[in-house]
PDB file of C-alpha atoms in Angstrom:
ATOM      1  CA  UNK A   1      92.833 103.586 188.868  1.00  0.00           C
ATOM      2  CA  UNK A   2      96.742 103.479 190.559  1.00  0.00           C
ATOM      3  CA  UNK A   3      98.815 101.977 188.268  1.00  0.00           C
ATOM      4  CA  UNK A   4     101.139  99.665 189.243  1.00  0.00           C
ATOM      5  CA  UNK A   5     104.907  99.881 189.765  1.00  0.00           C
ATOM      6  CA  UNK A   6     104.942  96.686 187.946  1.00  0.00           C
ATOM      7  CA  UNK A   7     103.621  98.113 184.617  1.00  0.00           C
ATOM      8  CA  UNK A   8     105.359 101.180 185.098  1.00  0.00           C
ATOM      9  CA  UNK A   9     108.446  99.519 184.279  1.00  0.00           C
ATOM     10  CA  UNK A  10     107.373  97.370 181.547  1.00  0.00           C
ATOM     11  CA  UNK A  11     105.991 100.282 179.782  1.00  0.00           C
ATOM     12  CA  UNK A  12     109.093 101.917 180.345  1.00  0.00           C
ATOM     13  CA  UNK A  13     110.829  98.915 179.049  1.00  0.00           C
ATOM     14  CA  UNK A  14     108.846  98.723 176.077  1.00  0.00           C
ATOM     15  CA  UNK A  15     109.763 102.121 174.909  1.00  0.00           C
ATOM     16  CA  UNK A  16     113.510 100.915 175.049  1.00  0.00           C
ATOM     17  CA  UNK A  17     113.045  97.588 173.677  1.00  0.00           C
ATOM     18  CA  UNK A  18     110.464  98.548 170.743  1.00  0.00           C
ATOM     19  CA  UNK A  19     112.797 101.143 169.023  1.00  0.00           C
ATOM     20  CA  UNK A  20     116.003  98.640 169.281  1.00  0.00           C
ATOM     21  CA  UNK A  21     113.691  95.635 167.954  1.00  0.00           C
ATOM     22  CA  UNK A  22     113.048  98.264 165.059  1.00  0.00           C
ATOM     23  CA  UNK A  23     116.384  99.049 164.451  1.00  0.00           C
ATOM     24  CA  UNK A  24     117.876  95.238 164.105  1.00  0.00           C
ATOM     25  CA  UNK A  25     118.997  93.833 160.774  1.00  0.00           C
ATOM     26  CA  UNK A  26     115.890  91.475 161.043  1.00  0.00           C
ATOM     27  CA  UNK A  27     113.349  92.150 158.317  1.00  0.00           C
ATOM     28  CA  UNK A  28     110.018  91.346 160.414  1.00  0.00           C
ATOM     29  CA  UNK A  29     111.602  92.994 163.343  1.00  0.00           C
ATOM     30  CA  UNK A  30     110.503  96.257 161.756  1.00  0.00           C
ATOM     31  CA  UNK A  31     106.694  95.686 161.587  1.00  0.00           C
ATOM     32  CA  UNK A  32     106.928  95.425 165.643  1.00  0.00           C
ATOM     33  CA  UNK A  33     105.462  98.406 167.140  1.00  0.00           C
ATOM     34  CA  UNK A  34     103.912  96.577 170.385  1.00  0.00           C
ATOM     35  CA  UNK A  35     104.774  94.085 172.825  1.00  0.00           C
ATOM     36  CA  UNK A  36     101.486  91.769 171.364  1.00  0.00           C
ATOM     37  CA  UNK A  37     103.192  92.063 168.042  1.00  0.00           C
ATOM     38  CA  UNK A  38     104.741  89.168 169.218  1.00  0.00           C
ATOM     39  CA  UNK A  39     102.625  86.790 170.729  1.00  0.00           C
ATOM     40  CA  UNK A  40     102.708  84.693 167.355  1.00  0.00           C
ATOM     41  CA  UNK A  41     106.337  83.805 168.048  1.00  0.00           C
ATOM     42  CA  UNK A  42     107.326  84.908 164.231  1.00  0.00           C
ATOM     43  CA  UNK A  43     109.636  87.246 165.209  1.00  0.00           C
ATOM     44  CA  UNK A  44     111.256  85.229 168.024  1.00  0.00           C
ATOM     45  CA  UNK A  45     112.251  83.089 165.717  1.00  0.00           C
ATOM     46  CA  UNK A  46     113.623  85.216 162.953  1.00  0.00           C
ATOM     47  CA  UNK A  47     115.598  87.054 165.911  1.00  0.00           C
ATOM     48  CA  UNK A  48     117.213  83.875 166.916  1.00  0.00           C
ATOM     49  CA  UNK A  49     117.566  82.937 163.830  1.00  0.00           C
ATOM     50  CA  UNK A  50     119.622  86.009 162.893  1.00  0.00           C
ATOM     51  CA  UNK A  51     121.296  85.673 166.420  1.00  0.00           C
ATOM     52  CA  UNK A  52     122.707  82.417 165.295  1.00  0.00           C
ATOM     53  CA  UNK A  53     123.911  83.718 161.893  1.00  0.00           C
ATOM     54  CA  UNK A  54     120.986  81.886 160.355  1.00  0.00           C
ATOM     55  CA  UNK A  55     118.541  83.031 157.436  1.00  0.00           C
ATOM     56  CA  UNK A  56     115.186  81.424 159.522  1.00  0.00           C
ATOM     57  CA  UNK A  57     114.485  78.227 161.560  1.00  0.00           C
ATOM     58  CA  UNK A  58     112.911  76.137 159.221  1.00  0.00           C
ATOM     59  CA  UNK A  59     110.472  74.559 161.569  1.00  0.00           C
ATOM     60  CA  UNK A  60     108.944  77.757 162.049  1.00  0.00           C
ATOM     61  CA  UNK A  61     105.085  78.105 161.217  1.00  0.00           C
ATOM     62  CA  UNK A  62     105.379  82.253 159.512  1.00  0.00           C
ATOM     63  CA  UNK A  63     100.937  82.606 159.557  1.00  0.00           C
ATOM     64  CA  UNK A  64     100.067  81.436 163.113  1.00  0.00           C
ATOM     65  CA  UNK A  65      96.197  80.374 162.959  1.00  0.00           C
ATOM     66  CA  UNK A  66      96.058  78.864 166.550  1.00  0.00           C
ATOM     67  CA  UNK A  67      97.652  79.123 169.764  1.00  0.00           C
ATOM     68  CA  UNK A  68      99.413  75.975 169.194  1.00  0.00           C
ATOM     69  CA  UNK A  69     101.029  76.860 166.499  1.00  0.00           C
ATOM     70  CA  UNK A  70     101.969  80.361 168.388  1.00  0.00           C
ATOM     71  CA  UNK A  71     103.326  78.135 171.372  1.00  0.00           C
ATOM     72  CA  UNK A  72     105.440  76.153 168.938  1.00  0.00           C
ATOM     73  CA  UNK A  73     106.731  78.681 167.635  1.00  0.00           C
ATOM     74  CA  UNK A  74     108.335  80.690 170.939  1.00  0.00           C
ATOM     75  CA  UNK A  75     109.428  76.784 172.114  1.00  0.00           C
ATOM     76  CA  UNK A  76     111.174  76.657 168.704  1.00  0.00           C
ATOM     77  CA  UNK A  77     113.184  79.733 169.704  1.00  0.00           C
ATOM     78  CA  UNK A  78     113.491  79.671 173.438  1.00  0.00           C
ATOM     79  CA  UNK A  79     115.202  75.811 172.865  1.00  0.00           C
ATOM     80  CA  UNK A  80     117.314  76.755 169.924  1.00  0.00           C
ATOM     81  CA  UNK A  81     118.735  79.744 172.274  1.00  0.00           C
ATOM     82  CA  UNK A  82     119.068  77.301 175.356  1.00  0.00           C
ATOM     83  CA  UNK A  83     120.782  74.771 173.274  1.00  0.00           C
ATOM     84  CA  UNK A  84     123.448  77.634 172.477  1.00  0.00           C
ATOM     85  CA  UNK A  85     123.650  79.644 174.946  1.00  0.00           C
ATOM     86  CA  UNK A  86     125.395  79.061 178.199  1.00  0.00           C
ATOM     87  CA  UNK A  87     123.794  82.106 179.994  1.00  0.00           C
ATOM     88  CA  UNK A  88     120.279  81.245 179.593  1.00  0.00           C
ATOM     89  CA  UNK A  89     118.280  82.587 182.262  1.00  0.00           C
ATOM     90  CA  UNK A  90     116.931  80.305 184.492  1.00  0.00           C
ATOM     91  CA  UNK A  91     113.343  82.525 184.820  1.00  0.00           C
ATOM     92  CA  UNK A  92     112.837  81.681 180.503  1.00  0.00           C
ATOM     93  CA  UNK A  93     113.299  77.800 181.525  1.00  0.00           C
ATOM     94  CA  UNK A  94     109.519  77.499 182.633  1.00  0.00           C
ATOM     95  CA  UNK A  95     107.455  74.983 181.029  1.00  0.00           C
ATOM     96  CA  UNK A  96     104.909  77.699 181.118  1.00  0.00           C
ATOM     97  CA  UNK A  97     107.179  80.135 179.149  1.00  0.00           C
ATOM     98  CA  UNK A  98     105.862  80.237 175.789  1.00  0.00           C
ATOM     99  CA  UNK A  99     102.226  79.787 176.512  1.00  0.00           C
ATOM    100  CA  UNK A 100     102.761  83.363 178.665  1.00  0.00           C
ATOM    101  CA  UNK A 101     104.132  84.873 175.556  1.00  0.00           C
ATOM    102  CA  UNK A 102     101.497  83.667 173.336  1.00  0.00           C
ATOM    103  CA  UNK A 103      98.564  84.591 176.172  1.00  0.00           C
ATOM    104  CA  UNK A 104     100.479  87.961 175.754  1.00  0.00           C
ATOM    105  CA  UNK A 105     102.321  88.256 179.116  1.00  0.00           C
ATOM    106  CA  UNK A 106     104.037  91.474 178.357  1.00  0.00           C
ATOM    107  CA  UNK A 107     106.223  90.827 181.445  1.00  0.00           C
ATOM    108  CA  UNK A 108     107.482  87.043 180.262  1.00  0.00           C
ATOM    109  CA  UNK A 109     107.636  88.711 176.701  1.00  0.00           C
ATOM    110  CA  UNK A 110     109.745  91.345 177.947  1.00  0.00           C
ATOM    111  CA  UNK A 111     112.125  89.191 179.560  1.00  0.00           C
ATOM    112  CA  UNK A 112     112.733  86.654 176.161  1.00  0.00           C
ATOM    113  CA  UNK A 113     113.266  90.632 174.536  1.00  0.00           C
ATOM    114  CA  UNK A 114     115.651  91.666 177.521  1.00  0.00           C
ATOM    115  CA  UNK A 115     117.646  88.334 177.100  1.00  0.00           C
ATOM    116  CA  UNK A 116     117.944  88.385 173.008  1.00  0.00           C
ATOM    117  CA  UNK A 117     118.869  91.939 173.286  1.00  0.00           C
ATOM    118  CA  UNK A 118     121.642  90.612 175.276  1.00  0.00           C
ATOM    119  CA  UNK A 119     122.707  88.023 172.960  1.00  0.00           C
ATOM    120  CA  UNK A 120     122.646  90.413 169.933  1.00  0.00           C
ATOM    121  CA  UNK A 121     124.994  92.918 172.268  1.00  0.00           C
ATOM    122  CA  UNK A 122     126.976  89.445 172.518  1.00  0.00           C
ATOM    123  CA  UNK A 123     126.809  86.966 170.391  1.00  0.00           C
ATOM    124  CA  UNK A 124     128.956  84.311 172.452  1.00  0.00           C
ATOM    125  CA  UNK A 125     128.114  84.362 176.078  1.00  0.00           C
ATOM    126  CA  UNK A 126     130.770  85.425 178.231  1.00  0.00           C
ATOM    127  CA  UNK A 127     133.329  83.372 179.171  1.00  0.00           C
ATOM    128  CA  UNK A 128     137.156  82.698 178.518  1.00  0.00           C
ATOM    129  CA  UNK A 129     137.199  80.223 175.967  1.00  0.00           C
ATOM    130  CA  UNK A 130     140.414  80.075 173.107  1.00  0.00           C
ATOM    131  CA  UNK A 131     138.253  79.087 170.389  1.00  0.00           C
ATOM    132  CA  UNK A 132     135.337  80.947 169.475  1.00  0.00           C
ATOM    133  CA  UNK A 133     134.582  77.467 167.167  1.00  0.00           C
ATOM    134  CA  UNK A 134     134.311  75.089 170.164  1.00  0.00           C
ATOM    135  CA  UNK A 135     131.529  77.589 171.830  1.00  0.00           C
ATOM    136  CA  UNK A 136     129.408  77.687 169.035  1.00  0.00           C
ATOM    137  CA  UNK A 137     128.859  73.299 169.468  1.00  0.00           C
ATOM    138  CA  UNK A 138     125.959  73.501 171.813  1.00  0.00           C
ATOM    139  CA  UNK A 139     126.833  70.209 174.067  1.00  0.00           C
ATOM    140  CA  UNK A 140     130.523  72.422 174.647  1.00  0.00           C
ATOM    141  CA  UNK A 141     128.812  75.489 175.746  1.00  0.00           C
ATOM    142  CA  UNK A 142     126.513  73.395 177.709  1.00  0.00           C
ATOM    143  CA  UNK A 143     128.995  71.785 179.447  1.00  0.00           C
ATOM    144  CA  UNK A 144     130.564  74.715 180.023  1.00  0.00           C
ATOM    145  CA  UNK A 145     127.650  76.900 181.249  1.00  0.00           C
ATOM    146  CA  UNK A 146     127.903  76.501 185.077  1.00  0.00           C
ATOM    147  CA  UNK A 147     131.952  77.551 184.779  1.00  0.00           C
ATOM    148  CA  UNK A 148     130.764  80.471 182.703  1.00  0.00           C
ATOM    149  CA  UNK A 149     128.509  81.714 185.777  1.00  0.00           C
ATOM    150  CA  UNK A 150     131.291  81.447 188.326  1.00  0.00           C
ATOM    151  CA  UNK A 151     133.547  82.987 186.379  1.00  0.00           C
ATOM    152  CA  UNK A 152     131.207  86.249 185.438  1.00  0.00           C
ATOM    153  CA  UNK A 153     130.902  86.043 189.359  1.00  0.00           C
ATOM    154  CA  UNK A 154     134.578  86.261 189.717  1.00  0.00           C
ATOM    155  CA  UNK A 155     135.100  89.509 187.450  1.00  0.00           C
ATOM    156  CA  UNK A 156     132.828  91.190 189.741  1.00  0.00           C
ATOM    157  CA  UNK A 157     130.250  91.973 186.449  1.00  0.00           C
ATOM    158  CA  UNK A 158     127.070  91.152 189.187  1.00  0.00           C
ATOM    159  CA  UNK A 159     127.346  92.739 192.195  1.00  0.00           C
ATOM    160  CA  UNK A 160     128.584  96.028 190.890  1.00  0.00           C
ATOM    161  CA  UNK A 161     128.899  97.081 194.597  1.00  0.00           C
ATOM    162  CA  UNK A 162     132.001  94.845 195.660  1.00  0.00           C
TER     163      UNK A 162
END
């Protein structure tokens, strides 16, 4: 059958994103060698984890036996990122987020990878701030989220044709 344009991409993206996973300073990062390697959410978490200069998030189930447990897992790490992160993308809000990734979406998978690949490129969102200590408090770089957007808009980093 035609394949897709759609999965096109995503394969393509998974050839990018699959090698870098391997190459990150996260122990269970390096048993990943497909996208469904990370339905279970283990690996989410031990990337944000690292992310956040952490050794694990304790709440964290490590041997998923149910789809709950997978689910809890990817809402453990999508929330601790949106709690720190100012430039969380609006398209990883969805209250259907997690259950995608555990279902084995390999599109909503590959956009949680696309985003903490961007985090570990940056580790404090972008934005003009004098104290790297005030960003890490999450209610600050909450607060401070819809200024960070304008600004990126201002230094022309989006449209790349202006």
């Amino acid at each position: 059958g035609a394949v897709s344009v759609k999965n096109v991409s995503a394969e393509l993206n998974e050839r990018v994103l699959i090698p870098w996973l391997n190459s990150l300073p996260v122990p269970s990062c390096l048993l990943v060698s497909k996208l469904t390697d990370l339905q279970d959410g283990v690996v989410f978490c031990d990337m944000v984890a690292s992310v956040m200069g952490r050794t694990s998030l304790s709440e964290c189930v490590d041997t998923v036996r149910s789809l709950d447990e997978a689910v809890s897992n990817i809402n453990l790490a999508l929330n601790t990122l949106r709690e720190s992160r100012s430039d969380f993308p609006s398209i990883l809000r969805q209250n259907k987020t997690a259950e995608s990734v555990a279902l084995g979406d390999k599109h909503t998978i590959l956009q949680f990878l696309s985003f903490l690949r961007e985090c570990f490129t940056h580790p404090t969102p972008p934005q003009s701030s004098p104290s790297p200590a005030i960003v890490s408090s999450p209610s600050f770089a909450h607060s401070l989220g819809h200024i960070a957007d304008t600004s990126r808009e201002g230094r022309g980093l989006i449209s790349p044709e202006s």
